[in-house]
Amino acid sequence: MLDAVVFNEAGLIPAIAQDVDSKEILMVAWMNREALQETVDSKRAVYFSRSRQQIWRKGEESGHMQLVKEIRLDCDGDVILMQVEQMGGIACHTGRAHCFYQKLDQDDQWQDSEPVIKPASKIYPNKDK
Amino acid sequence: MLDAVVFNEAGLIPAIAQDVDSKEILMVAWMNREALQETVDSKRAVYFSRSRQQIWRKGEESGHMQLVKEIRLDCDGDVILMQVEQMGGIACHTGRAHCFYQKLDQDDQWQDSEPVIKPASKIYPNKDK
């Protein structure tokens, strides 16, 4: 499985999480070999956090896990696409349903276009403690 | 518009093209500042080809242009998502509707799961001449 996957010079591949029902793009994050293998084995989305430089089991803190229903690879082997069931209906760390909430308007300005379902302070109550 | 966009150390950002009607993910490619600006201005998808190291106006050779209906940016500002109308119904250079045709099966093997609509030799008849 891993042999066909093309990781970049940092050993990472971008992975898209798409909602299996609504088909909305929830988020894009990165996986290393270990994260991809664990995702395949556990059927839960596991990424590699570039900022923390460690394995990131999505939802471990927030409870917003992603149950993986299907995994695809693109023609070049360098992008992963997952169909997922999003626990809690919130994929973004900002408390929105998905991460792509900045929409370009007619004046070429980015506009926040998605409501915050749950404030980040309630998703991560222990963050600054 | 460009100020909010986070390009990587190579000056690039990944851009996802999603079919505005079917919501299928068609492809992922990269944009530099120039490609993104031209995409916004022309409302046609323009990428930066990493292999050729030049601006890549999608469909210039194949006719399979992408008309851009909406552009979004994610929470970190480092991924672009476009809603597009795919000309010719073929996004992939392999002649398939989209690039994510390799699907992981129950034995953890990648299986080609999408038909070739038009062979690449007919899409790019002058490629090796």
mmCIF file of C-alpha atoms in Angstrom:
data_model
loop_
_atom_site.group_PDB
_atom_site.id
_atom_site.type_symbol
_atom_site.label_atom_id
_atom_site.label_comp_id
_atom_site.label_asym_id
_atom_site.label_seq_id
_atom_site.Cartn_x
_atom_site.Cartn_y
_atom_site.Cartn_z
ATOM 1 C CA MET A 1 0.000 0.000 0.000
ATOM 2 C CA LEU A 2 2.690 2.480 1.050
ATOM 3 C CA ASP A 3 4.937 1.660 -1.923
ATOM 4 C CA ALA A 4 2.625 3.485 -4.356
ATOM 5 C CA VAL A 5 2.478 6.594 -2.180
ATOM 6 C CA VAL A 6 4.789 9.481 -3.021
ATOM 7 C CA PHE A 7 5.853 11.401 0.075
ATOM 8 C CA ASN A 8 7.556 14.772 -0.353
ATOM 9 C CA GLU A 9 11.103 15.650 0.673
ATOM 10 C CA ALA A 10 9.868 16.104 4.267
ATOM 11 C CA GLY A 11 8.316 12.621 4.195
ATOM 12 C CA LEU A 12 4.761 13.976 4.056
ATOM 13 C CA ILE A 13 1.727 13.777 1.777
ATOM 14 C CA PRO A 14 -1.326 16.078 1.844
ATOM 15 C CA ALA A 15 -4.580 14.358 2.809
ATOM 16 C CA ILE A 16 -8.032 15.758 2.076
ATOM 17 C CA ALA A 17 -10.952 14.856 4.338
ATOM 18 C CA GLN A 18 -14.270 15.003 2.490
ATOM 19 C CA ASP A 19 -17.597 14.489 4.248
ATOM 20 C CA VAL A 20 -18.943 11.184 2.960
ATOM 21 C CA ASP A 21 -22.530 12.444 3.047
ATOM 22 C CA SER A 22 -22.503 16.153 2.180
ATOM 23 C CA LYS A 23 -19.342 15.886 0.000
ATOM 24 C CA GLU A 24 -18.062 19.097 1.604
ATOM 25 C CA ILE A 25 -14.299 19.398 1.934
ATOM 26 C CA LEU A 26 -13.729 19.441 5.664
ATOM 27 C CA MET A 27 -9.971 20.013 5.897
ATOM 28 C CA VAL A 28 -6.558 19.293 4.451
ATOM 29 C CA ALA A 29 -3.678 18.150 6.631
ATOM 30 C CA TRP A 30 -0.489 16.137 6.203
ATOM 31 C CA MET A 31 0.415 12.518 6.846
ATOM 32 C CA ASN A 32 3.740 10.771 7.151
ATOM 33 C CA ARG A 33 4.098 7.018 6.525
ATOM 34 C CA GLU A 34 3.221 6.175 10.112
ATOM 35 C CA ALA A 35 0.097 8.375 10.120
ATOM 36 C CA LEU A 36 -1.154 6.900 6.851
ATOM 37 C CA GLN A 37 -0.558 3.342 8.018
ATOM 38 C CA GLU A 38 -2.360 4.003 11.295
ATOM 39 C CA THR A 39 -5.244 5.655 9.417
ATOM 40 C CA VAL A 40 -5.593 2.575 7.208
ATOM 41 C CA ASP A 41 -5.394 0.194 10.149
ATOM 42 C CA SER A 42 -7.592 2.077 12.635
ATOM 43 C CA LYS A 43 -10.031 3.602 10.119
ATOM 44 C CA ARG A 44 -9.735 6.893 11.971
ATOM 45 C CA ALA A 45 -7.956 9.875 10.448
ATOM 46 C CA VAL A 46 -4.439 10.243 11.815
ATOM 47 C CA TYR A 47 -2.278 13.117 10.590
ATOM 48 C CA PHE A 48 1.208 14.433 11.226
ATOM 49 C CA SER A 49 1.246 17.864 12.828
ATOM 50 C CA ARG A 50 3.892 19.961 11.132
ATOM 51 C CA SER A 51 3.796 22.613 13.890
ATOM 52 C CA ARG A 52 4.166 20.070 16.696
ATOM 53 C CA GLN A 53 6.214 17.605 14.597
ATOM 54 C CA GLN A 54 4.297 14.647 15.922
ATOM 55 C CA ILE A 55 1.519 12.199 15.124
ATOM 56 C CA TRP A 56 -1.873 13.864 15.476
ATOM 57 C CA ARG A 57 -4.823 11.576 16.099
ATOM 58 C CA LYS A 58 -7.623 13.847 14.948
ATOM 59 C CA GLY A 59 -10.189 14.363 17.689
ATOM 60 C CA GLU A 60 -8.043 13.037 20.513
ATOM 61 C CA GLU A 61 -8.508 16.264 22.431
ATOM 62 C CA SER A 62 -11.627 17.741 20.830
ATOM 63 C CA GLY A 63 -13.585 14.528 20.386
ATOM 64 C CA HIS A 64 -14.053 15.511 16.738
ATOM 65 C CA MET A 65 -12.730 12.260 15.300
ATOM 66 C CA GLN A 66 -13.055 11.342 11.645
ATOM 67 C CA LEU A 67 -14.206 7.802 10.822
ATOM 68 C CA VAL A 68 -12.632 6.855 7.517
ATOM 69 C CA LYS A 69 -14.976 5.213 5.029
ATOM 70 C CA GLU A 70 -12.809 5.231 1.903
ATOM 71 C CA ILE A 71 -9.248 6.145 0.933
ATOM 72 C CA ARG A 72 -8.115 7.170 -2.543
ATOM 73 C CA LEU A 73 -4.811 8.183 -4.110
ATOM 74 C CA ASP A 74 -4.428 10.494 -7.081
ATOM 75 C CA CYS A 75 -2.788 9.777 -10.436
ATOM 76 C CA ASP A 76 0.632 11.018 -9.319
ATOM 77 C CA GLY A 77 0.388 9.186 -6.007
ATOM 78 C CA ASP A 78 1.062 12.380 -4.089
ATOM 79 C CA VAL A 79 -2.341 13.345 -2.656
ATOM 80 C CA ILE A 80 -4.649 11.272 -0.407
ATOM 81 C CA LEU A 81 -8.440 11.724 -0.452
ATOM 82 C CA MET A 82 -10.548 10.303 2.365
ATOM 83 C CA GLN A 83 -14.297 10.011 2.697
ATOM 84 C CA VAL A 84 -15.023 10.517 6.374
ATOM 85 C CA GLU A 85 -17.809 10.701 8.882
ATOM 86 C CA GLN A 86 -17.100 13.764 11.006
ATOM 87 C CA MET A 87 -17.900 13.273 14.688
ATOM 88 C CA GLY A 88 -19.604 16.294 16.259
ATOM 89 C CA GLY A 89 -20.072 17.948 12.880
ATOM 90 C CA ILE A 90 -17.017 20.142 13.495
ATOM 91 C CA ALA A 91 -13.778 19.594 11.595
ATOM 92 C CA CYS A 92 -12.039 22.935 12.110
ATOM 93 C CA HIS A 93 -10.127 23.959 15.227
ATOM 94 C CA THR A 94 -11.951 27.305 15.004
ATOM 95 C CA GLY A 95 -15.193 25.479 15.824
ATOM 96 C CA ARG A 96 -16.607 25.639 12.317
ATOM 97 C CA ALA A 97 -17.995 22.682 10.356
ATOM 98 C CA HIS A 98 -15.027 22.825 7.987
ATOM 99 C CA CYS A 99 -11.824 24.791 7.459
ATOM 100 C CA PHE A 100 -12.677 26.472 4.142
ATOM 101 C CA TYR A 101 -14.752 29.287 5.578
ATOM 102 C CA GLN A 102 -12.917 32.163 3.878
ATOM 103 C CA LYS A 103 -14.653 32.870 0.600
ATOM 104 C CA LEU A 104 -13.416 35.317 -2.036
ATOM 105 C CA ASP A 105 -16.042 37.960 -2.712
ATOM 106 C CA GLN A 106 -16.606 40.112 -5.798
ATOM 107 C CA ASP A 107 -14.154 42.721 -4.534
ATOM 108 C CA ASP A 108 -11.448 40.063 -4.143
ATOM 109 C CA GLN A 109 -11.664 40.150 -0.360
ATOM 110 C CA TRP A 110 -11.811 37.026 1.820
ATOM 111 C CA GLN A 111 -15.058 36.914 3.782
ATOM 112 C CA ASP A 112 -15.826 34.599 6.695
ATOM 113 C CA SER A 113 -18.797 32.670 5.375
ATOM 114 C CA GLU A 114 -19.370 29.892 7.891
ATOM 115 C CA PRO A 115 -20.700 30.194 11.436
ATOM 116 C CA VAL A 116 -18.765 29.083 14.499
ATOM 117 C CA ILE A 117 -20.754 26.140 15.850
ATOM 118 C CA LYS A 118 -18.811 25.865 19.094
ATOM 119 C CA PRO A 119 -16.173 28.343 20.296
ATOM 120 C CA ALA A 120 -12.612 27.017 20.386
ATOM 121 C CA SER A 121 -12.447 27.854 24.105
ATOM 122 C CA LYS A 122 -15.140 25.232 24.721
ATOM 123 C CA ILE A 123 -13.578 22.658 22.396
ATOM 124 C CA TYR A 124 -10.166 22.953 24.049
ATOM 125 C CA PRO A 125 -10.958 24.029 27.635
ATOM 126 C CA ASN A 126 -7.556 22.941 28.958
ATOM 127 C CA LYS A 127 -5.486 24.527 26.232
ATOM 128 C CA ASP A 128 -3.969 27.376 28.233
ATOM 129 C CA LYS A 129 -4.066 25.768 31.638
ATOM 130 C CA MET B 1 -6.282 39.066 -1.595
ATOM 131 C CA LEU B 2 -2.774 37.618 -1.850
ATOM 132 C CA ASP B 3 -1.691 38.984 1.536
ATOM 133 C CA ALA B 4 -3.813 36.437 3.411
ATOM 134 C CA VAL B 5 -2.438 33.520 1.396
ATOM 135 C CA VAL B 6 0.393 31.489 2.903
ATOM 136 C CA PHE B 7 2.727 30.134 0.231
ATOM 137 C CA ASN B 8 5.250 27.448 1.184
ATOM 138 C CA GLU B 9 9.036 27.795 1.094
ATOM 139 C CA ALA B 10 8.906 27.123 -2.677
ATOM 140 C CA GLY B 11 6.373 29.928 -3.132
ATOM 141 C CA LEU B 12 3.511 27.504 -3.789
ATOM 142 C CA ILE B 13 0.108 26.623 -2.332
ATOM 143 C CA PRO B 14 -1.946 23.475 -3.034
ATOM 144 C CA ALA B 15 -5.242 24.114 -4.828
ATOM 145 C CA ILE B 16 -8.139 21.659 -4.882
ATOM 146 C CA ALA B 17 -10.549 21.680 -7.822
ATOM 147 C CA GLN B 18 -13.997 20.403 -6.832
ATOM 148 C CA ASP B 19 -16.775 19.905 -9.361
ATOM 149 C CA VAL B 20 -19.382 22.559 -8.567
ATOM 150 C CA ASP B 21 -22.252 20.218 -9.466
ATOM 151 C CA SER B 22 -21.244 16.674 -8.471
ATOM 152 C CA LYS B 23 -18.964 17.858 -5.599
ATOM 153 C CA GLU B 24 -16.378 15.276 -6.715
ATOM 154 C CA ILE B 25 -12.754 16.215 -6.112
ATOM 155 C CA LEU B 26 -11.306 16.497 -9.598
ATOM 156 C CA MET B 27 -7.641 17.161 -8.890
ATOM 157 C CA VAL B 28 -5.092 18.876 -6.696
ATOM 158 C CA ALA B 29 -2.285 20.957 -8.171
ATOM 159 C CA TRP B 30 -0.106 23.862 -7.061
ATOM 160 C CA MET B 31 -0.270 27.616 -7.601
ATOM 161 C CA ASN B 32 2.295 30.337 -7.174
ATOM 162 C CA ARG B 33 1.284 33.971 -6.633
ATOM 163 C CA GLU B 34 1.073 34.635 -10.360
ATOM 164 C CA ALA B 35 -1.086 31.553 -11.026
ATOM 165 C CA LEU B 36 -3.494 32.424 -8.213
ATOM 166 C CA GLN B 37 -3.793 36.043 -9.348
ATOM 167 C CA GLU B 38 -4.458 34.960 -12.938
ATOM 168 C CA THR B 39 -7.020 32.401 -11.734
ATOM 169 C CA VAL B 40 -8.851 35.126 -9.795
ATOM 170 C CA ASP B 41 -8.717 37.563 -12.709
ATOM 171 C CA SER B 42 -9.535 35.181 -15.566
ATOM 172 C CA LYS B 43 -11.903 32.860 -13.652
ATOM 173 C CA ARG B 44 -10.139 29.914 -15.255
ATOM 174 C CA ALA B 45 -7.918 27.583 -13.230
ATOM 175 C CA VAL B 46 -4.241 28.416 -13.687
ATOM 176 C CA TYR B 47 -1.655 26.332 -11.863
ATOM 177 C CA PHE B 48 2.122 26.227 -11.580
ATOM 178 C CA SER B 49 3.638 23.054 -13.000
ATOM 179 C CA ARG B 50 6.331 21.830 -10.632
ATOM 180 C CA SER B 51 7.737 19.411 -13.223
ATOM 181 C CA ARG B 52 7.947 22.049 -15.957
ATOM 182 C CA GLN B 53 8.537 24.934 -13.522
ATOM 183 C CA GLN B 54 6.166 27.186 -15.398
ATOM 184 C CA ILE B 55 2.648 28.603 -15.383
ATOM 185 C CA TRP B 56 0.145 25.961 -16.471
ATOM 186 C CA ARG B 57 -3.134 27.217 -17.889
ATOM 187 C CA LYS B 58 -5.259 24.113 -17.336
ATOM 188 C CA GLY B 59 -6.793 22.927 -20.610
ATOM 189 C CA GLU B 60 -4.570 24.978 -22.890
ATOM 190 C CA GLU B 61 -3.512 21.848 -24.746
ATOM 191 C CA SER B 62 -6.288 19.392 -23.873
ATOM 192 C CA GLY B 63 -9.219 21.799 -24.036
ATOM 193 C CA HIS B 64 -10.195 20.567 -20.576
ATOM 194 C CA MET B 65 -10.364 23.992 -18.984
ATOM 195 C CA GLN B 66 -11.839 24.632 -15.564
ATOM 196 C CA LEU B 67 -14.220 27.568 -15.182
ATOM 197 C CA VAL B 68 -13.872 28.855 -11.637
ATOM 198 C CA LYS B 69 -17.165 29.569 -9.850
ATOM 199 C CA GLU B 70 -15.907 30.102 -6.291
ATOM 200 C CA ILE B 71 -12.596 30.328 -4.461
ATOM 201 C CA ARG B 72 -12.064 29.593 -0.780
ATOM 202 C CA LEU B 73 -9.100 29.612 1.572
ATOM 203 C CA ASP B 74 -8.725 27.426 4.641
ATOM 204 C CA CYS B 75 -8.253 28.488 8.269
ATOM 205 C CA ASP B 76 -4.451 28.438 8.057
ATOM 206 C CA GLY B 77 -4.460 30.234 4.709
ATOM 207 C CA ASP B 78 -2.354 27.512 3.148
ATOM 208 C CA VAL B 79 -4.830 25.572 0.976
ATOM 209 C CA ILE B 80 -7.064 26.884 -1.837
ATOM 210 C CA LEU B 81 -10.409 25.258 -2.696
ATOM 211 C CA MET B 82 -12.106 26.051 -6.007
ATOM 212 C CA GLN B 83 -15.559 25.142 -7.232
ATOM 213 C CA VAL B 84 -15.171 24.585 -10.969
ATOM 214 C CA GLU B 85 -17.071 23.614 -14.055
ATOM 215 C CA GLN B 86 -14.916 21.028 -15.813
ATOM 216 C CA MET B 87 -14.917 21.383 -19.593
ATOM 217 C CA GLY B 88 -15.142 18.046 -21.414
ATOM 218 C CA GLY B 89 -15.874 16.176 -18.200
ATOM 219 C CA ILE B 90 -12.225 15.105 -17.960
ATOM 220 C CA ALA B 91 -9.881 16.582 -15.362
ATOM 221 C CA CYS B 92 -7.102 13.968 -15.320
ATOM 222 C CA HIS B 93 -4.273 13.759 -17.844
ATOM 223 C CA THR B 94 -4.933 9.996 -17.916
ATOM 224 C CA GLY B 95 -8.296 10.708 -19.576
ATOM 225 C CA ARG B 96 -10.381 9.975 -16.508
ATOM 226 C CA ALA B 97 -13.066 12.252 -15.051
ATOM 227 C CA HIS B 98 -10.859 12.962 -12.035
ATOM 228 C CA CYS B 99 -7.426 12.109 -10.668
ATOM 229 C CA PHE B 100 -8.483 10.116 -7.598
ATOM 230 C CA TYR B 101 -9.142 6.839 -9.375
ATOM 231 C CA GLN B 102 -6.952 4.641 -7.162
ATOM 232 C CA LYS B 103 -9.123 3.295 -4.364
ATOM 233 C CA LEU B 104 -7.836 1.266 -1.427
ATOM 234 C CA ASP B 105 -9.560 -2.123 -1.308
ATOM 235 C CA GLN B 106 -10.155 -4.452 1.638
ATOM 236 C CA ASP B 107 -6.759 -6.098 1.103
ATOM 237 C CA ASP B 108 -5.027 -2.703 1.279
ATOM 238 C CA GLN B 109 -4.273 -2.688 -2.454
ATOM 239 C CA TRP B 110 -4.875 0.312 -4.717
ATOM 240 C CA GLN B 111 -7.418 -0.527 -7.398
ATOM 241 C CA ASP B 112 -8.158 1.526 -10.502
ATOM 242 C CA SER B 113 -11.806 2.367 -9.998
ATOM 243 C CA GLU B 114 -12.618 4.901 -12.695
ATOM 244 C CA PRO B 115 -12.890 4.323 -16.445
ATOM 245 C CA VAL B 116 -10.736 6.116 -19.003
ATOM 246 C CA ILE B 117 -13.180 8.327 -20.900
ATOM 247 C CA LYS B 118 -10.704 9.342 -23.601
ATOM 248 C CA PRO B 119 -7.207 7.882 -24.033
ATOM 249 C CA ALA B 120 -4.347 10.272 -23.324
ATOM 250 C CA SER B 121 -3.030 9.684 -26.859
ATOM 251 C CA LYS B 122 -6.184 11.334 -28.196
ATOM 252 C CA ILE B 123 -6.134 14.163 -25.664
ATOM 253 C CA TYR B 124 -2.521 15.045 -26.429
ATOM 254 C CA PRO B 125 -2.018 13.913 -30.056
ATOM 255 C CA ASN B 126 1.071 16.087 -30.551
ATOM 256 C CA LYS B 127 2.802 15.144 -27.331
ATOM 257 C CA ASP B 128 5.595 12.981 -28.789
ATOM 258 C CA LYS B 129 5.826 14.593 -32.206
#
